[in-house]
Amino acid sequence: MPALTIFRTFTTRPFAGDDLQLICFVLGTYRLIQLFCLIPLAVITLVNRFKGNDLLYNGYGRWCPQYELLSDNEFISLSYEDRQKVTRPSSQYLFTMLAAIFMVVDVAWMFAVWSAASVGTPTQPKGRDKILRPLIIFKMFVINFFPVALVVYGIIKTYNSRANNYGCGNVPLLYDPDATPAFVLFSILLVTYALELLVFPTIATNKIVKFTRGHIASERYSTQKRGERLEMCLGGLMKCFSVLLNNPNLGGKELKNKGELKDFASNLMGFANNDTKLDIVLSDMYIGAKMLARVQAERRLLAIQRLQQTSNQKKTEREDKDNIVEAPTGDAIEGATKKDYRSTLKKDGKRRSVLTLQTSEQGKEYVVVEKDVLCSDNKNDVDVLKEVAHYSIYAEYVYWHFRLVAIEHFALGKEETRFLPSSDTTWDLIREKFSLTSIGLDESLLVYASFHSGLASTPYAVIVDEVKETVVIAIRGTISMEDWVIDLQYVPSPLDKVGDICGFDGKGRLCHKGVLTRAKWLYNDLKKYRILKQLYAEDSPYKEHNLVVVGHSLGGGCAQVLSLLLRPSFPGLKCYAYEPPGCIFDDEFCSKSKEWITSIVRGDDVVPRLTQPNLETLRDEFFDVTAQIKVPKIKAFYDVRNPCPDSHLVSRNANMLCKKAQIDRDTSFAEKLRVLRNERADKNRESTKLYIAGKIIHLVDTTGDETKYVPYWASRYEFNQVVLSNKMLSDHSVPPLVQILKNLKLDETHEVLVQEHVIVNDEEDEEEVRVFICFSNPHGKISFIVLVFCFAAWITNIWSNQGCKFVSRTTIITSPNGTISPGPGMSAGMWAYNLRECIDPNSCDFDNFNDLQESEFCQPYPLGLIEIDANTKAARAFSSLANFIGFIGLGLVLFSTSMKLRKQSCVALFVVLFISCLVGGLQFLFLQGIMCGRIELVDGDSDATCTLSENGYAAVAAVVLWFVALVGSGVMLYTY
């Protein structure tokens, strides 16, 4: 952050200046695809050039019927009149060279941008923008010229070739040049370059849209209109999601986008700093969230150690459960593991207590608190835990099981949404026909169920539990899209009118708006179908049964509010809410509800902690941690992606984050953050905080592997921080919770184990900062000198391979009768030989070699006339290998002039240049080949003696240049 401003209104948003590594990665992958096409195209081009397959004879290519190779009797000479008819087109060669140059320049640009984007920290650019801005301008107006030129050149060349039948006139072609592998690769490259040019109309469209926003439709982008559009977008996304999944259980039919998400959209805009823009981008959110999770883990880890110290000092007598012991700073404590914080039990007569971690009032630090643990010596604890475990099965089965039983055993139609025995059904018949034995509830009867899920309505069931002699109302949790909408309606809603109707004092009291909507529907539905009235009628066998309301997740919140509405009519009512939302009642009502409500929370479950104030605290912590990051974002990204064991937690966090006192408060980000917090503080003063209702049992995993849990009586103030952990979602699942409650053993002891931290040496862990700056010569002048020699060697070696004057041949022909005569002398190369021409075209005898001289044309060796021997093949292979390996070495040296190589890379450079020098020398095996030896002819044998010619001397020079470059790379390695 923030987005890089290139011009006055042109920025890199949605990417920040330190996010451009992602652009480089995507563009690099695109270039890699192009490279896979460019390399074989370059190989085909060079091979055709070496072999002379690209030559045009009388203007005709090999695909034309008019194309004729020189006949055998013209193997040596070329008549003066025909000398201008052998030409070499440069179109494909020029295209390939231009594409290769573009590839090298753009890759160098990507390295430069990558390293420049790695300067500074997420909140402190430290001059990063000054480097990136000219690089991006250079890309836009200089480098982008290459794809434009390549596309234009390719289209024009292809059009012109097809327009005149590829130079063959009106005659049919021998084969289609467009069907060759070279043209296919050329076409793919052309398409990829054309796709790159789409960035320009995209930019233009973006500018037009921004202009329209600012001048024509300014009202459309006001805060109010943005909020309305956000609401519409959220509703639309949920609707589309339900349609795409095509699952009736996910609902979505009642979503009308008519104000259902208005409150959430408003809160989200305030939470996401709509008024004060902090230029937070997606990468900032990812890295900040991961770092915040590690900071929370470290904070918890340090508090664990304080818990260990406190547990060792505590005496056996139980202290007041609200006695808070402050946790010390991190430097005073020595290591522990994450699982250790969970608990230490101490026996005190008939009571046990646990030292547990509780977040402070602000939610930004941990304190150690002694809490009452449920134990077998206390009858009330045993009874409560039995009840909680027993009724949890109803909270689980209301999701699916009751509907399946009603369909399979109680004749409920698949499309029906309500199960209700007929009015003439007797209680004995209900007991006989509607037992839930098929799902393991032998002594339970289903007397009513509604399976309709809407914005107000929610599936629930009424069961008679004959074992406990209770009537159970089980309410389903979140599944459908409508349920999610209700979850998001978490703003406080007054209970005044509801209290007047139901018979309780709701004046000044507040409740979760969405949950209250559901609870009122449940209340009215029970009243409409007279369910409770019939169950508790004078003639009912269940009139003495107690009423119990249960539910999980959203169903737990609905159960809590419904129990409040029903309690005036059923004073003995009990409610068990499993992992309910964390914002149900205001503080005073939560205290009163302890008389009949018991809530159960497991581990780090996020749902009981999801409240607007907790999210505000989480956001503030996120901004603080982001501002504390003292390394480049790319380094932080790599670090947070690697697992961090508890033993390295403190050290690795210290390497990534500075202390809060060291945060630079003079940055633009810090100023905007101050404004945002002041704005949110003013708004938060006007809001009322909601909490989890009733008494709370917190199940804590004491081993970290979910095998042992300890239940203790928790305070609603303990859940004022969203814990970012890998169990924050899995701990909300209801089936494991049911099993945990059933298997819970109250008298198990739990100990805190301590292990030492592994302190990472900051000096050893600190990596050398390497920045790519073109021709900055981080290795000194030696790298530039090596570059010059490598480039000269590579160009010289290519020239030596392409020519046809590698050696100059002097031949002696021995006839069958033993007569020796001088043969035709000519120059020869790896792939072609030099044609001879008449010195005087007016008086020229082709049989008299003295009348001929070397021409400027090269001719490939005619196939079948000479059989190429092993030495010549080896020389060709080594010469090509010298070009390829030399190109790799040239790239490494070029890179070394802009960024310091690691020592391993310097060794690799030395090895590459050594191989280039070696294979460059081995190409002189050509002197031992057939062109410099005996050739058996029909009319005798030809013995040739070869001396190096101009291309041969160039090859010698190339080897010498490679050797000098090799020595220079050795100096670089020696002085590293």
PDB file of C-alpha atoms in Angstrom, residues 273-439:
ATOM      1  CA  ASN A 273     -13.322   2.781   6.107  1.00  0.00           C
ATOM      2  CA  ASN A 274     -15.465   4.052   3.255  1.00  0.00           C
ATOM      3  CA  ASP A 275     -14.991   7.682   4.354  1.00  0.00           C
ATOM      4  CA  THR A 276     -11.277   7.434   5.146  1.00  0.00           C
ATOM      5  CA  LYS A 277      -9.482   5.497   2.432  1.00  0.00           C
ATOM      6  CA  LEU A 278      -6.376   3.704   3.678  1.00  0.00           C
ATOM      7  CA  ASP A 279      -5.497   2.185   0.303  1.00  0.00           C
ATOM      8  CA  ILE A 280      -5.588  -1.344   1.721  1.00  0.00           C
ATOM      9  CA  VAL A 281      -5.267  -3.962  -1.045  1.00  0.00           C
ATOM     10  CA  LEU A 282      -5.873  -7.712  -1.010  1.00  0.00           C
ATOM     11  CA  SER A 283      -2.241  -8.623  -0.407  1.00  0.00           C
ATOM     12  CA  ASP A 284      -2.173  -6.315   2.638  1.00  0.00           C
ATOM     13  CA  MET A 285      -5.235  -8.100   4.006  1.00  0.00           C
ATOM     14  CA  TYR A 286      -3.679 -11.533   3.521  1.00  0.00           C
ATOM     15  CA  ILE A 287      -0.297 -10.719   5.029  1.00  0.00           C
ATOM     16  CA  GLY A 288      -1.772  -8.592   7.820  1.00  0.00           C
ATOM     17  CA  ALA A 289      -4.233 -11.327   8.795  1.00  0.00           C
ATOM     18  CA  LYS A 290      -1.533 -14.014   8.806  1.00  0.00           C
ATOM     19  CA  MET A 291       0.804 -11.847  10.846  1.00  0.00           C
ATOM     20  CA  LEU A 292      -2.014 -10.946  13.248  1.00  0.00           C
ATOM     21  CA  ALA A 293      -2.692 -14.643  13.787  1.00  0.00           C
ATOM     22  CA  ARG A 294       0.963 -15.120  14.690  1.00  0.00           C
ATOM     23  CA  VAL A 295       0.942 -12.101  16.988  1.00  0.00           C
ATOM     24  CA  GLN A 296      -2.121 -13.501  18.760  1.00  0.00           C
ATOM     25  CA  ALA A 297      -0.387 -16.872  19.043  1.00  0.00           C
ATOM     26  CA  GLU A 298       2.718 -15.223  20.500  1.00  0.00           C
ATOM     27  CA  ARG A 299       0.626 -13.201  22.918  1.00  0.00           C
ATOM     28  CA  ARG A 300      -1.135 -16.341  24.027  1.00  0.00           C
ATOM     29  CA  LEU A 301       2.159 -18.213  24.274  1.00  0.00           C
ATOM     30  CA  LEU A 302       3.682 -15.622  26.567  1.00  0.00           C
ATOM     31  CA  ALA A 303       0.570 -15.619  28.708  1.00  0.00           C
ATOM     32  CA  ILE A 304       0.786 -19.410  28.943  1.00  0.00           C
ATOM     33  CA  GLN A 305       4.116 -19.077  30.631  1.00  0.00           C
ATOM     34  CA  ARG A 306       2.652 -16.608  33.079  1.00  0.00           C
ATOM     35  CA  LEU A 307      -0.137 -19.108  33.662  1.00  0.00           C
ATOM     36  CA  GLN A 308       2.517 -21.723  34.447  1.00  0.00           C
ATOM     37  CA  GLN A 309       4.204 -19.425  36.947  1.00  0.00           C
ATOM     38  CA  THR A 310       0.914 -18.490  38.547  1.00  0.00           C
ATOM     39  CA  SER A 311      -0.260 -22.103  38.797  1.00  0.00           C
ATOM     40  CA  ASN A 312       2.970 -23.017  40.578  1.00  0.00           C
ATOM     41  CA  GLN A 313       2.507 -20.210  43.088  1.00  0.00           C
ATOM     42  CA  LYS A 314      -1.183 -20.754  43.796  1.00  0.00           C
ATOM     43  CA  LYS A 315      -2.160 -22.375  47.016  1.00  0.00           C
ATOM     44  CA  THR A 316      -4.721 -25.135  47.243  1.00  0.00           C
ATOM     45  CA  GLU A 317      -7.540 -22.923  48.469  1.00  0.00           C
ATOM     46  CA  ARG A 318      -9.850 -21.563  45.803  1.00  0.00           C
ATOM     47  CA  GLU A 319      -9.814 -17.811  45.244  1.00  0.00           C
ATOM     48  CA  ASP A 320     -12.538 -15.634  43.914  1.00  0.00           C
ATOM     49  CA  LYS A 321     -13.084 -16.494  40.255  1.00  0.00           C
ATOM     50  CA  ASP A 322     -13.003 -12.811  39.270  1.00  0.00           C
ATOM     51  CA  ASN A 323      -9.554 -12.242  40.787  1.00  0.00           C
ATOM     52  CA  ILE A 324      -7.490 -11.212  37.740  1.00  0.00           C
ATOM     53  CA  VAL A 325      -3.714 -11.557  37.626  1.00  0.00           C
ATOM     54  CA  GLU A 326      -2.108  -9.372  34.997  1.00  0.00           C
ATOM     55  CA  ALA A 327       0.184 -11.024  32.472  1.00  0.00           C
ATOM     56  CA  PRO A 328       3.753  -9.659  32.177  1.00  0.00           C
ATOM     57  CA  THR A 329       5.591  -8.603  29.075  1.00  0.00           C
ATOM     58  CA  GLY A 330       7.153 -11.170  26.777  1.00  0.00           C
ATOM     59  CA  ASP A 331      10.830 -10.653  27.690  1.00  0.00           C
ATOM     60  CA  ALA A 332      10.294 -11.898  31.218  1.00  0.00           C
ATOM     61  CA  ILE A 333       9.160 -15.367  30.241  1.00  0.00           C
ATOM     62  CA  GLU A 334      10.788 -18.444  28.761  1.00  0.00           C
ATOM     63  CA  GLY A 335       8.933 -20.682  26.242  1.00  0.00           C
ATOM     64  CA  ALA A 336       5.918 -22.970  26.070  1.00  0.00           C
ATOM     65  CA  THR A 337       3.712 -24.637  23.512  1.00  0.00           C
ATOM     66  CA  LYS A 338       0.343 -23.430  22.229  1.00  0.00           C
ATOM     67  CA  LYS A 339      -1.496 -26.399  23.717  1.00  0.00           C
ATOM     68  CA  ASP A 340      -0.052 -25.668  27.175  1.00  0.00           C
ATOM     69  CA  TYR A 341      -2.056 -22.495  27.785  1.00  0.00           C
ATOM     70  CA  ARG A 342      -5.275 -24.341  28.089  1.00  0.00           C
ATOM     71  CA  SER A 343      -5.443 -25.246  31.760  1.00  0.00           C
ATOM     72  CA  THR A 344      -4.021 -26.373  35.082  1.00  0.00           C
ATOM     73  CA  LEU A 345      -6.307 -27.919  37.641  1.00  0.00           C
ATOM     74  CA  LYS A 346      -5.951 -27.720  41.385  1.00  0.00           C
ATOM     75  CA  LYS A 347      -7.928 -29.608  43.942  1.00  0.00           C
ATOM     76  CA  ASP A 348      -9.578 -27.703  46.779  1.00  0.00           C
ATOM     77  CA  GLY A 349     -11.789 -29.862  48.881  1.00  0.00           C
ATOM     78  CA  LYS A 350     -14.967 -30.475  46.934  1.00  0.00           C
ATOM     79  CA  ARG A 351     -14.172 -27.976  44.285  1.00  0.00           C
ATOM     80  CA  ARG A 352     -11.713 -27.631  41.436  1.00  0.00           C
ATOM     81  CA  SER A 353     -10.602 -24.518  39.595  1.00  0.00           C
ATOM     82  CA  VAL A 354      -8.710 -23.825  36.376  1.00  0.00           C
ATOM     83  CA  LEU A 355      -6.294 -21.082  35.531  1.00  0.00           C
ATOM     84  CA  THR A 356      -7.278 -19.957  32.081  1.00  0.00           C
ATOM     85  CA  LEU A 357      -6.447 -17.136  29.700  1.00  0.00           C
ATOM     86  CA  GLN A 358      -8.901 -14.326  29.237  1.00  0.00           C
ATOM     87  CA  THR A 359      -8.521 -11.315  26.981  1.00  0.00           C
ATOM     88  CA  SER A 360      -8.485  -7.943  28.644  1.00  0.00           C
ATOM     89  CA  GLU A 361     -11.384  -5.494  28.374  1.00  0.00           C
ATOM     90  CA  GLN A 362      -9.834  -3.970  25.244  1.00  0.00           C
ATOM     91  CA  GLY A 363      -9.218  -7.426  23.784  1.00  0.00           C
ATOM     92  CA  LYS A 364      -5.556  -6.667  23.037  1.00  0.00           C
ATOM     93  CA  GLU A 365      -3.755  -8.702  25.695  1.00  0.00           C
ATOM     94  CA  TYR A 366      -4.202 -11.824  27.796  1.00  0.00           C
ATOM     95  CA  VAL A 367      -4.656 -12.056  31.527  1.00  0.00           C
ATOM     96  CA  VAL A 368      -4.685 -15.142  33.732  1.00  0.00           C
ATOM     97  CA  VAL A 369      -7.979 -15.798  35.508  1.00  0.00           C
ATOM     98  CA  GLU A 370      -8.953 -18.551  37.902  1.00  0.00           C
ATOM     99  CA  LYS A 371     -12.254 -20.127  36.912  1.00  0.00           C
ATOM    100  CA  ASP A 372     -14.517 -22.766  38.440  1.00  0.00           C
ATOM    101  CA  VAL A 373     -14.235 -26.117  36.726  1.00  0.00           C
ATOM    102  CA  LEU A 374     -17.191 -28.452  36.485  1.00  0.00           C
ATOM    103  CA  CYS A 375     -16.364 -31.442  38.652  1.00  0.00           C
ATOM    104  CA  SER A 376     -18.043 -34.587  39.913  1.00  0.00           C
ATOM    105  CA  ASP A 377     -17.923 -33.442  43.530  1.00  0.00           C
ATOM    106  CA  ASN A 378     -20.432 -30.728  42.811  1.00  0.00           C
ATOM    107  CA  LYS A 379     -23.943 -32.068  42.207  1.00  0.00           C
ATOM    108  CA  ASN A 380     -25.076 -28.972  40.337  1.00  0.00           C
ATOM    109  CA  ASP A 381     -22.164 -29.282  37.895  1.00  0.00           C
ATOM    110  CA  VAL A 382     -22.887 -32.946  37.285  1.00  0.00           C
ATOM    111  CA  ASP A 383     -26.586 -32.282  36.690  1.00  0.00           C
ATOM    112  CA  VAL A 384     -25.932 -29.393  34.328  1.00  0.00           C
ATOM    113  CA  LEU A 385     -23.392 -31.349  32.324  1.00  0.00           C
ATOM    114  CA  LYS A 386     -25.741 -34.323  32.041  1.00  0.00           C
ATOM    115  CA  GLU A 387     -28.508 -32.070  30.823  1.00  0.00           C
ATOM    116  CA  VAL A 388     -26.220 -30.317  28.356  1.00  0.00           C
ATOM    117  CA  ALA A 389     -24.939 -33.623  26.963  1.00  0.00           C
ATOM    118  CA  HIS A 390     -28.418 -35.153  26.815  1.00  0.00           C
ATOM    119  CA  TYR A 391     -30.114 -32.307  24.923  1.00  0.00           C
ATOM    120  CA  SER A 392     -27.226 -31.726  22.523  1.00  0.00           C
ATOM    121  CA  ILE A 393     -28.457 -34.613  20.376  1.00  0.00           C
ATOM    122  CA  TYR A 394     -31.667 -32.684  19.659  1.00  0.00           C
ATOM    123  CA  ALA A 395     -29.650 -29.645  18.559  1.00  0.00           C
ATOM    124  CA  GLU A 396     -27.807 -31.899  16.114  1.00  0.00           C
ATOM    125  CA  TYR A 397     -30.755 -33.967  14.836  1.00  0.00           C
ATOM    126  CA  VAL A 398     -32.944 -30.955  14.083  1.00  0.00           C
ATOM    127  CA  TYR A 399     -30.676 -30.197  11.096  1.00  0.00           C
ATOM    128  CA  TRP A 400     -31.636 -33.287   9.034  1.00  0.00           C
ATOM    129  CA  HIS A 401     -32.709 -36.307  11.038  1.00  0.00           C
ATOM    130  CA  PHE A 402     -36.210 -35.238  12.080  1.00  0.00           C
ATOM    131  CA  ARG A 403     -37.206 -34.382   8.506  1.00  0.00           C
ATOM    132  CA  LEU A 404     -35.887 -37.695   7.180  1.00  0.00           C
ATOM    133  CA  VAL A 405     -37.790 -39.613   9.874  1.00  0.00           C
ATOM    134  CA  ALA A 406     -40.983 -37.701   9.110  1.00  0.00           C
ATOM    135  CA  ILE A 407     -40.672 -38.506   5.399  1.00  0.00           C
ATOM    136  CA  GLU A 408     -39.656 -42.164   5.743  1.00  0.00           C
ATOM    137  CA  HIS A 409     -41.743 -43.228   8.752  1.00  0.00           C
ATOM    138  CA  PHE A 410     -44.455 -40.623   9.384  1.00  0.00           C
ATOM    139  CA  ALA A 411     -45.811 -40.295   5.804  1.00  0.00           C
ATOM    140  CA  LEU A 412     -44.716 -36.692   5.330  1.00  0.00           C
ATOM    141  CA  GLY A 413     -44.569 -35.695   1.673  1.00  0.00           C
ATOM    142  CA  LYS A 414     -41.189 -34.619   0.290  1.00  0.00           C
ATOM    143  CA  GLU A 415     -42.618 -31.259  -0.725  1.00  0.00           C
ATOM    144  CA  GLU A 416     -44.427 -30.711   2.582  1.00  0.00           C
ATOM    145  CA  THR A 417     -42.822 -28.354   5.077  1.00  0.00           C
ATOM    146  CA  ARG A 418     -44.905 -29.030   8.196  1.00  0.00           C
ATOM    147  CA  PHE A 419     -45.459 -32.136  10.272  1.00  0.00           C
ATOM    148  CA  LEU A 420     -48.540 -31.933  12.471  1.00  0.00           C
ATOM    149  CA  PRO A 421     -50.615 -34.904  13.644  1.00  0.00           C
ATOM    150  CA  SER A 422     -54.300 -34.563  12.899  1.00  0.00           C
ATOM    151  CA  SER A 423     -56.532 -33.092  15.580  1.00  0.00           C
ATOM    152  CA  ASP A 424     -58.246 -36.433  16.251  1.00  0.00           C
ATOM    153  CA  THR A 425     -54.969 -38.194  17.013  1.00  0.00           C
ATOM    154  CA  THR A 426     -54.874 -39.298  20.643  1.00  0.00           C
ATOM    155  CA  TRP A 427     -51.816 -39.101  22.844  1.00  0.00           C
ATOM    156  CA  ASP A 428     -51.620 -42.885  22.957  1.00  0.00           C
ATOM    157  CA  LEU A 429     -51.629 -42.992  19.173  1.00  0.00           C
ATOM    158  CA  ILE A 430     -48.913 -40.335  19.027  1.00  0.00           C
ATOM    159  CA  ARG A 431     -46.820 -42.422  21.394  1.00  0.00           C
ATOM    160  CA  GLU A 432     -47.357 -45.456  19.198  1.00  0.00           C
ATOM    161  CA  LYS A 433     -46.901 -43.951  15.729  1.00  0.00           C
ATOM    162  CA  PHE A 434     -44.478 -41.049  16.121  1.00  0.00           C
ATOM    163  CA  SER A 435     -41.696 -42.504  18.205  1.00  0.00           C
ATOM    164  CA  LEU A 436     -38.130 -41.576  17.172  1.00  0.00           C
ATOM    165  CA  THR A 437     -36.748 -45.050  17.806  1.00  0.00           C
ATOM    166  CA  SER A 438     -35.436 -45.284  14.228  1.00  0.00           C
ATOM    167  CA  ILE A 439     -32.801 -42.626  14.942  1.00  0.00           C
TER     168      ILE A 439
END
